[in-house]
mmCIF file of C-alpha atoms in Angstrom:
data_model
loop_
_atom_site.group_PDB
_atom_site.id
_atom_site.type_symbol
_atom_site.label_atom_id
_atom_site.label_comp_id
_atom_site.label_asym_id
_atom_site.label_seq_id
_atom_site.Cartn_x
_atom_site.Cartn_y
_atom_site.Cartn_z
ATOM 1 C CA MET J 1 -0.021 20.281 19.866
ATOM 2 C CA THR J 2 -1.659 20.498 16.433
ATOM 3 C CA ALA J 3 -4.659 18.461 15.318
ATOM 4 C CA LEU J 4 -2.383 16.392 13.086
ATOM 5 C CA GLN J 5 -0.036 15.550 15.942
ATOM 6 C CA HIS J 6 -3.007 14.770 18.180
ATOM 7 C CA SER J 7 -4.418 12.051 15.902
ATOM 8 C CA ARG J 8 -4.478 8.584 17.441
ATOM 9 C CA PHE J 9 -2.285 7.308 14.614
ATOM 10 C CA SER J 10 0.362 9.980 15.225
ATOM 11 C CA ALA J 11 0.352 9.234 18.942
ATOM 12 C CA ARG J 12 0.563 5.461 18.424
ATOM 13 C CA PHE J 13 3.669 5.619 16.223
ATOM 14 C CA GLY J 14 5.330 8.817 17.443
ATOM 15 C CA LEU J 15 4.626 10.780 14.265
ATOM 16 C CA THR J 16 4.333 14.494 13.613
ATOM 17 C CA THR J 17 1.996 13.950 10.660
ATOM 18 C CA PRO J 18 -0.671 11.209 10.419
ATOM 19 C CA ILE J 19 0.610 9.736 7.185
ATOM 20 C CA ALA J 20 2.032 6.345 6.295
ATOM 21 C CA LEU J 21 3.926 5.662 3.102
ATOM 22 C CA ALA J 22 2.175 2.938 1.148
ATOM 23 C CA PRO J 23 4.587 -0.024 0.846
ATOM 24 C CA MET J 24 4.527 0.032 -2.953
ATOM 25 C CA ALA J 25 6.352 -2.887 -4.541
ATOM 26 C CA LEU J 26 9.554 -1.873 -6.348
ATOM 27 C CA ALA J 27 8.982 1.817 -5.525
ATOM 28 C CA SER J 28 8.917 2.255 -1.740
ATOM 29 C CA GLY J 29 12.547 1.413 -1.130
ATOM 30 C CA GLY J 30 14.901 2.477 1.611
ATOM 31 C CA ALA J 31 15.418 6.020 0.353
ATOM 32 C CA LEU J 32 11.708 6.820 0.173
ATOM 33 C CA ALA J 33 10.775 5.078 3.425
ATOM 34 C CA SER J 34 13.550 6.824 5.341
ATOM 35 C CA ALA J 35 12.685 10.224 3.838
ATOM 36 C CA CYS J 36 9.098 9.805 5.009
ATOM 37 C CA ALA J 37 10.247 8.727 8.471
ATOM 38 C CA ARG J 38 12.583 11.702 8.811
ATOM 39 C CA ALA J 39 9.702 13.986 7.794
ATOM 40 C CA GLY J 40 7.572 12.664 10.649
ATOM 41 C CA ALA J 41 5.504 10.034 8.832
ATOM 42 C CA LEU J 42 5.588 6.236 9.021
ATOM 43 C CA GLY J 43 7.908 4.836 6.348
ATOM 44 C CA LEU J 44 6.842 1.411 5.103
ATOM 45 C CA VAL J 45 9.303 -0.396 2.844
ATOM 46 C CA GLY J 46 7.529 -2.112 -0.038
ATOM 47 C CA GLY J 47 8.434 -5.761 0.377
ATOM 48 C CA GLY J 48 5.703 -6.390 -2.163
ATOM 49 C CA TYR J 49 6.133 -9.698 -3.935
ATOM 50 C CA GLY J 50 8.549 -11.007 -1.322
ATOM 51 C CA ASP J 51 11.890 -10.750 -3.120
ATOM 52 C CA LEU J 52 14.287 -11.617 -0.293
ATOM 53 C CA ALA J 53 17.411 -9.902 -1.634
ATOM 54 C CA TRP J 54 15.505 -6.716 -2.499
ATOM 55 C CA THR J 55 13.844 -6.612 0.909
ATOM 56 C CA GLN J 56 17.137 -7.171 2.719
ATOM 57 C CA ARG J 57 18.842 -4.366 0.818
ATOM 58 C CA GLU J 58 16.080 -1.768 1.004
ATOM 59 C CA TYR J 59 14.947 -2.450 4.569
ATOM 60 C CA THR J 60 18.550 -2.201 5.795
ATOM 61 C CA LEU J 61 18.986 1.064 3.893
ATOM 62 C CA ALA J 62 15.776 2.443 5.403
ATOM 63 C CA LEU J 63 16.914 1.710 8.947
ATOM 64 C CA GLN J 64 20.338 3.229 8.381
ATOM 65 C CA ALA J 65 19.082 6.365 6.635
ATOM 66 C CA ALA J 66 16.060 7.053 8.843
ATOM 67 C CA ASP J 67 17.708 6.872 12.265
ATOM 68 C CA THR J 68 14.210 6.863 13.801
ATOM 69 C CA GLY J 69 11.803 4.238 15.089
ATOM 70 C CA ARG J 70 9.341 5.012 12.310
ATOM 71 C CA ILE J 71 10.256 2.281 9.813
ATOM 72 C CA GLY J 72 8.074 -0.675 8.916
ATOM 73 C CA CYS J 73 7.509 -2.999 5.997
ATOM 74 C CA GLY J 74 4.636 -4.307 3.906
ATOM 75 C CA PHE J 75 3.890 -7.350 1.782
ATOM 76 C CA ILE J 76 1.293 -8.704 -0.644
ATOM 77 C CA THR J 77 -0.398 -11.388 1.414
ATOM 78 C CA TRP J 78 -1.204 -13.860 -1.347
ATOM 79 C CA LYS J 79 2.478 -13.828 -2.381
ATOM 80 C CA LEU J 80 3.511 -14.590 1.191
ATOM 81 C CA ASP J 81 1.354 -17.702 0.938
ATOM 82 C CA GLU J 82 3.809 -18.845 -1.766
ATOM 83 C CA ASP J 83 7.035 -17.743 -0.049
ATOM 84 C CA ALA J 84 7.274 -15.933 3.293
ATOM 85 C CA SER J 85 11.067 -15.904 3.557
ATOM 86 C CA ALA J 86 11.321 -12.114 3.217
ATOM 87 C CA LEU J 87 8.747 -11.586 5.967
ATOM 88 C CA ASP J 88 10.599 -14.042 8.191
ATOM 89 C CA TRP J 89 13.896 -12.245 7.586
ATOM 90 C CA VAL J 90 12.464 -8.859 8.584
ATOM 91 C CA LEU J 91 10.814 -10.227 11.716
ATOM 92 C CA ASP J 92 13.962 -12.127 12.716
ATOM 93 C CA GLN J 93 16.054 -8.958 13.007
ATOM 94 C CA PRO J 94 17.491 -7.995 16.416
ATOM 95 C CA PRO J 95 14.870 -6.187 18.519
ATOM 96 C CA ALA J 96 16.268 -2.711 17.837
ATOM 97 C CA GLN J 97 16.079 -3.319 14.073
ATOM 98 C CA ARG J 98 12.643 -4.883 13.864
ATOM 99 C CA PRO J 99 9.848 -2.976 12.131
ATOM 100 C CA CYS J 100 7.489 -0.927 14.254
ATOM 101 C CA ALA J 101 4.683 -1.988 11.916
ATOM 102 C CA MET J 102 4.014 -4.701 9.357
ATOM 103 C CA MET J 103 1.365 -4.097 6.706
ATOM 104 C CA LEU J 104 -0.376 -6.912 4.839
ATOM 105 C CA SER J 105 -2.835 -6.478 1.997
ATOM 106 C CA PHE J 106 -4.694 -8.580 -0.574
ATOM 107 C CA GLY J 107 -5.305 -11.769 1.357
ATOM 108 C CA ASP J 108 -5.971 -13.300 4.759
ATOM 109 C CA ALA J 109 -3.511 -11.900 7.308
ATOM 110 C CA ARG J 110 -4.532 -14.284 10.085
ATOM 111 C CA ARG J 111 -1.964 -16.880 9.021
ATOM 112 C CA TYR J 112 0.846 -14.419 9.867
ATOM 113 C CA ALA J 113 -0.725 -12.493 12.743
ATOM 114 C CA ALA J 114 0.803 -14.427 15.651
ATOM 115 C CA ARG J 115 4.282 -14.268 14.102
ATOM 116 C CA ILE J 116 4.015 -10.512 13.628
ATOM 117 C CA ALA J 117 2.651 -9.955 17.131
ATOM 118 C CA ALA J 118 5.471 -11.997 18.658
ATOM 119 C CA SER J 119 8.015 -9.710 16.975
ATOM 120 C CA GLY J 120 6.495 -6.659 18.616
ATOM 121 C CA ALA J 121 5.387 -5.093 15.328
ATOM 122 C CA ALA J 122 1.931 -3.584 14.993
ATOM 123 C CA LEU J 123 -0.153 -5.317 12.333
ATOM 124 C CA ILE J 124 -1.669 -3.060 9.669
ATOM 125 C CA CYS J 125 -4.281 -4.717 7.450
ATOM 126 C CA GLN J 126 -5.468 -3.048 4.257
ATOM 127 C CA ILE J 127 -8.989 -3.919 3.161
ATOM 128 C CA GLN J 128 -11.159 -2.882 0.239
ATOM 129 C CA CYS J 129 -14.717 -3.670 1.383
ATOM 130 C CA MET J 130 -16.731 -4.004 4.572
ATOM 131 C CA GLN J 131 -16.889 -7.784 4.239
ATOM 132 C CA GLN J 132 -13.149 -7.941 4.980
ATOM 133 C CA ALA J 133 -13.332 -5.879 8.193
ATOM 134 C CA PRO J 134 -14.204 -8.682 10.658
ATOM 135 C CA GLN J 135 -11.332 -10.797 9.318
ATOM 136 C CA ALA J 136 -8.859 -7.940 9.872
ATOM 137 C CA VAL J 137 -10.096 -7.415 13.421
ATOM 138 C CA ASP J 138 -9.895 -11.164 14.051
ATOM 139 C CA ALA J 139 -6.256 -11.052 12.906
ATOM 140 C CA GLY J 140 -5.563 -8.522 15.645
ATOM 141 C CA ALA J 141 -4.931 -5.559 13.366
ATOM 142 C CA ALA J 142 -3.838 -2.478 15.279
ATOM 143 C CA VAL J 143 -4.595 -0.422 12.179
ATOM 144 C CA ILE J 144 -6.991 -1.046 9.304
ATOM 145 C CA VAL J 145 -6.553 0.766 5.993
ATOM 146 C CA ALA J 146 -9.733 1.474 4.029
ATOM 147 C CA GLN J 147 -8.557 1.488 0.414
ATOM 148 C CA GLY J 148 -10.933 3.198 -1.996
ATOM 149 C CA ALA J 149 -11.088 2.418 -5.692
ATOM 150 C CA GLU J 150 -9.504 5.806 -6.453
ATOM 151 C CA ALA J 151 -6.175 4.347 -5.371
ATOM 152 C CA GLY J 152 -3.396 3.957 -7.871
ATOM 153 C CA GLY J 153 -1.839 0.543 -8.322
ATOM 154 C CA HIS J 154 -3.603 -2.555 -7.066
ATOM 155 C CA GLY J 155 -7.046 -2.657 -5.494
ATOM 156 C CA LEU J 156 -10.494 -4.088 -6.045
ATOM 157 C CA ASN J 157 -11.735 -3.892 -9.617
ATOM 158 C CA ALA J 158 -14.346 -1.390 -10.793
ATOM 159 C CA LEU J 159 -17.188 -3.844 -10.211
ATOM 160 C CA ASN J 160 -16.345 -4.483 -6.550
ATOM 161 C CA GLY J 161 -14.372 -1.445 -5.379
ATOM 162 C CA ARG J 162 -15.659 1.208 -2.986
ATOM 163 C CA ALA J 163 -15.192 4.974 -3.140
ATOM 164 C CA THR J 164 -13.006 6.408 -0.389
ATOM 165 C CA LEU J 165 -15.642 9.052 0.387
ATOM 166 C CA THR J 166 -18.249 6.470 1.421
ATOM 167 C CA PHE J 167 -16.057 3.574 2.536
ATOM 168 C CA VAL J 168 -14.101 5.462 5.206
ATOM 169 C CA PRO J 169 -17.048 6.771 7.262
ATOM 170 C CA GLU J 170 -18.888 3.452 7.048
ATOM 171 C CA LEU J 171 -15.839 1.593 8.333
ATOM 172 C CA ALA J 172 -15.216 4.277 10.980
ATOM 173 C CA ASP J 173 -18.728 3.768 12.323
ATOM 174 C CA TRP J 174 -18.337 -0.022 12.259
ATOM 175 C CA LEU J 175 -15.038 0.120 14.143
ATOM 176 C CA ALA J 176 -16.526 2.470 16.730
ATOM 177 C CA ARG J 177 -19.103 -0.210 17.501
ATOM 178 C CA HIS J 178 -17.033 -3.378 17.181
ATOM 179 C CA ALA J 179 -13.335 -2.500 17.689
ATOM 180 C CA PRO J 180 -12.987 1.043 19.039
ATOM 181 C CA ASP J 181 -9.272 0.705 19.794
ATOM 182 C CA THR J 182 -8.452 -0.224 16.188
ATOM 183 C CA LEU J 183 -7.088 2.738 14.239
ATOM 184 C CA LEU J 184 -8.298 3.629 10.756
ATOM 185 C CA LEU J 185 -6.305 4.959 7.822
ATOM 186 C CA ALA J 186 -7.813 6.062 4.523
ATOM 187 C CA ALA J 187 -6.215 5.297 1.166
ATOM 188 C CA GLY J 188 -7.153 6.239 -2.367
ATOM 189 C CA GLY J 189 -6.992 9.708 -3.900
ATOM 190 C CA ILE J 190 -5.114 11.365 -1.019
ATOM 191 C CA ALA J 191 -2.383 13.611 -2.368
ATOM 192 C CA ASP J 192 -2.403 16.937 -0.510
ATOM 193 C CA GLY J 193 -3.494 18.730 2.631
ATOM 194 C CA ARG J 194 -7.082 19.115 1.441
ATOM 195 C CA THR J 195 -7.595 15.415 0.892
ATOM 196 C CA LEU J 196 -5.845 14.540 4.161
ATOM 197 C CA ALA J 197 -8.129 16.951 6.014
ATOM 198 C CA ALA J 198 -11.125 15.434 4.232
ATOM 199 C CA VAL J 199 -10.447 11.871 5.365
ATOM 200 C CA LEU J 200 -9.751 13.028 8.914
ATOM 201 C CA ALA J 201 -13.164 14.692 8.847
ATOM 202 C CA LEU J 202 -14.677 11.421 7.608
ATOM 203 C CA GLY J 203 -13.432 9.651 10.726
ATOM 204 C CA ALA J 204 -10.003 8.335 9.741
ATOM 205 C CA ASP J 205 -7.035 8.608 12.108
ATOM 206 C CA GLY J 206 -4.676 9.274 9.212
ATOM 207 C CA ALA J 207 -3.899 8.382 5.621
ATOM 208 C CA LEU J 208 -1.879 5.867 3.648
ATOM 209 C CA VAL J 209 -0.360 7.757 0.713
ATOM 210 C CA GLY J 210 0.969 5.985 -2.354
ATOM 211 C CA SER J 211 0.781 7.564 -5.812
ATOM 212 C CA ARG J 212 1.794 11.052 -4.674
ATOM 213 C CA LEU J 213 4.971 9.639 -3.124
ATOM 214 C CA TRP J 214 5.516 7.135 -5.956
ATOM 215 C CA ALA J 215 6.329 10.119 -8.175
ATOM 216 C CA THR J 216 9.046 11.556 -5.915
ATOM 217 C CA GLN J 217 12.778 11.653 -6.510
ATOM 218 C CA GLU J 218 13.349 9.082 -3.758
ATOM 219 C CA SER J 219 10.984 6.555 -5.320
ATOM 220 C CA LEU J 220 12.539 3.623 -7.160
ATOM 221 C CA ALA J 221 9.926 3.805 -9.935
ATOM 222 C CA PRO J 222 11.400 4.442 -13.417
ATOM 223 C CA ALA J 223 12.051 8.118 -14.131
ATOM 224 C CA GLY J 224 10.066 8.065 -17.371
ATOM 225 C CA ALA J 225 7.044 6.547 -15.668
ATOM 226 C CA LYS J 226 7.184 9.139 -12.900
ATOM 227 C CA ALA J 227 7.384 11.978 -15.414
ATOM 228 C CA LEU J 228 4.374 10.609 -17.305
ATOM 229 C CA ALA J 229 2.370 10.283 -14.092
ATOM 230 C CA VAL J 230 3.075 13.894 -13.133
ATOM 231 C CA GLN J 231 1.889 15.074 -16.559
ATOM 232 C CA THR J 232 -1.327 13.010 -16.436
ATOM 233 C CA ASN J 233 -4.561 14.089 -14.747
ATOM 234 C CA GLY J 234 -7.160 11.816 -13.199
ATOM 235 C CA ASP J 235 -8.980 11.343 -16.495
ATOM 236 C CA GLY J 236 -5.883 9.669 -17.877
ATOM 237 C CA THR J 237 -5.936 6.637 -15.565
ATOM 238 C CA ALA J 238 -8.073 3.517 -15.423
ATOM 239 C CA ARG J 239 -8.361 0.200 -13.594
ATOM 240 C CA SER J 240 -7.730 -2.983 -15.556
ATOM 241 C CA ALA J 241 -5.634 -6.148 -15.600
ATOM 242 C CA VAL J 242 -3.672 -5.034 -18.682
ATOM 243 C CA PHE J 243 -0.349 -4.262 -17.041
ATOM 244 C CA ASP J 244 -0.513 -7.240 -14.696
ATOM 245 C CA ILE J 245 -0.850 -9.518 -17.720
ATOM 246 C CA LEU J 246 1.941 -7.735 -19.578
ATOM 247 C CA ARG J 247 4.228 -7.852 -16.523
ATOM 248 C CA ARG J 248 3.477 -11.553 -15.916
ATOM 249 C CA LYS J 249 1.972 -10.835 -12.487
ATOM 250 C CA ASN J 250 -0.683 -13.445 -11.814
ATOM 251 C CA TRP J 251 -2.975 -11.403 -9.599
ATOM 252 C CA PRO J 252 -6.123 -13.200 -8.461
ATOM 253 C CA GLU J 253 -9.630 -11.918 -9.008
ATOM 254 C CA PRO J 254 -11.143 -9.507 -8.078
ATOM 255 C CA TYR J 255 -8.005 -7.333 -7.942
ATOM 256 C CA ASP J 256 -6.672 -5.223 -10.771
ATOM 257 C CA PHE J 257 -4.377 -2.253 -11.314
ATOM 258 C CA ARG J 258 -4.945 1.494 -11.790
ATOM 259 C CA ALA J 259 -2.409 2.895 -14.234
ATOM 260 C CA VAL J 260 -1.926 5.595 -16.847
ATOM 261 C CA ARG J 261 -3.907 4.814 -19.995
ATOM 262 C CA ASN J 262 -1.092 4.878 -22.514
ATOM 263 C CA THR J 263 -1.475 3.611 -26.080
ATOM 264 C CA LEU J 264 -0.848 -0.021 -25.165
ATOM 265 C CA HIS J 265 -3.304 0.138 -22.268
ATOM 266 C CA ARG J 266 -6.048 1.661 -24.429
ATOM 267 C CA GLN J 267 -5.471 -0.971 -27.094
ATOM 268 C CA TRP J 268 -6.221 -3.831 -24.689
ATOM 269 C CA GLU J 269 -8.323 -2.487 -21.804
ATOM 270 C CA GLY J 270 -11.548 -3.565 -23.521
ATOM 271 C CA ARG J 271 -10.157 -6.946 -24.615
ATOM 272 C CA ILE J 272 -8.785 -8.471 -21.431
ATOM 273 C CA ASP J 273 -9.812 -12.036 -22.292
ATOM 274 C CA ALA J 274 -8.095 -11.807 -25.673
ATOM 275 C CA LEU J 275 -4.944 -10.452 -24.039
ATOM 276 C CA ARG J 276 -4.908 -13.287 -21.515
ATOM 277 C CA ALA J 277 -5.308 -15.828 -24.306
ATOM 278 C CA ALA J 278 -2.482 -14.463 -26.477
ATOM 279 C CA PRO J 279 -0.276 -11.970 -24.612
ATOM 280 C CA GLU J 280 3.028 -12.571 -26.410
ATOM 281 C CA ALA J 281 2.950 -9.758 -28.989
ATOM 282 C CA ALA J 282 1.750 -7.156 -26.498
ATOM 283 C CA ARG J 283 4.326 -8.317 -23.959
ATOM 284 C CA ALA J 284 7.075 -7.848 -26.524
ATOM 285 C CA LEU J 285 5.963 -4.238 -27.039
ATOM 286 C CA TYR J 286 5.798 -3.668 -23.288
ATOM 287 C CA ASP J 287 9.222 -5.212 -22.673
ATOM 288 C CA ALA J 288 10.755 -3.074 -25.418
ATOM 289 C CA ALA J 289 9.253 0.097 -23.929
ATOM 290 C CA VAL J 290 10.538 -0.478 -20.403
#
């Protein structure tokens, strides 16, 4: 048995590699989740904002295409507080079709913890700072994801976010003292074998991988956006609320969004308040581009 297969995360979910697909909204659909599951990872469908029809279609596709027990789902917690119908639908499936894991991020998971536990799914809670760790343990999380600010997509803003390199070992030490049976995944900047090995050395049981898999053929992200991401290095991304404002996504503070710094992003990244006050012209440019 290899070191990767011997990780607690691999053993818990019957994996051959200690990786979980990040349940990225509108990208981690059935094709990507099932491809990850067939490759020996945990495939989490990106229920995201809780679109019921989308979740029904993509979760069903994932189950059919994976033909394994390594399929789960994930949601944005503060959106569930507005409408949890997609979560309810997934958890109400017949036992053989229920998710092996349910991941919640960006909010208090305790409201949904008993419902998830009753379904038999393992609760995965993603957190972004140490202050959130006791709440995740109190929710009964089987797995906690330590998301560093390097992560693509949504996370804590630059003022509040933690670096993966320091966050993971601090949380690993805290869990060893307070919740030793709770597994730890690292997220943020993990895209190859070197970075996976690094977070395992820091004390993680595995990794949640998003951006690297967002750019794959199986991802539902737009082809042009994926091509641009592949051509862009780390210097070409930044965290801001620009694209959330342009996409009409009302994310609460202190969360924002790491994205490629294209012309429209650079134009507004230093003028967030002005963009919030009068977004119409910039939104028209964004809508025309996508």
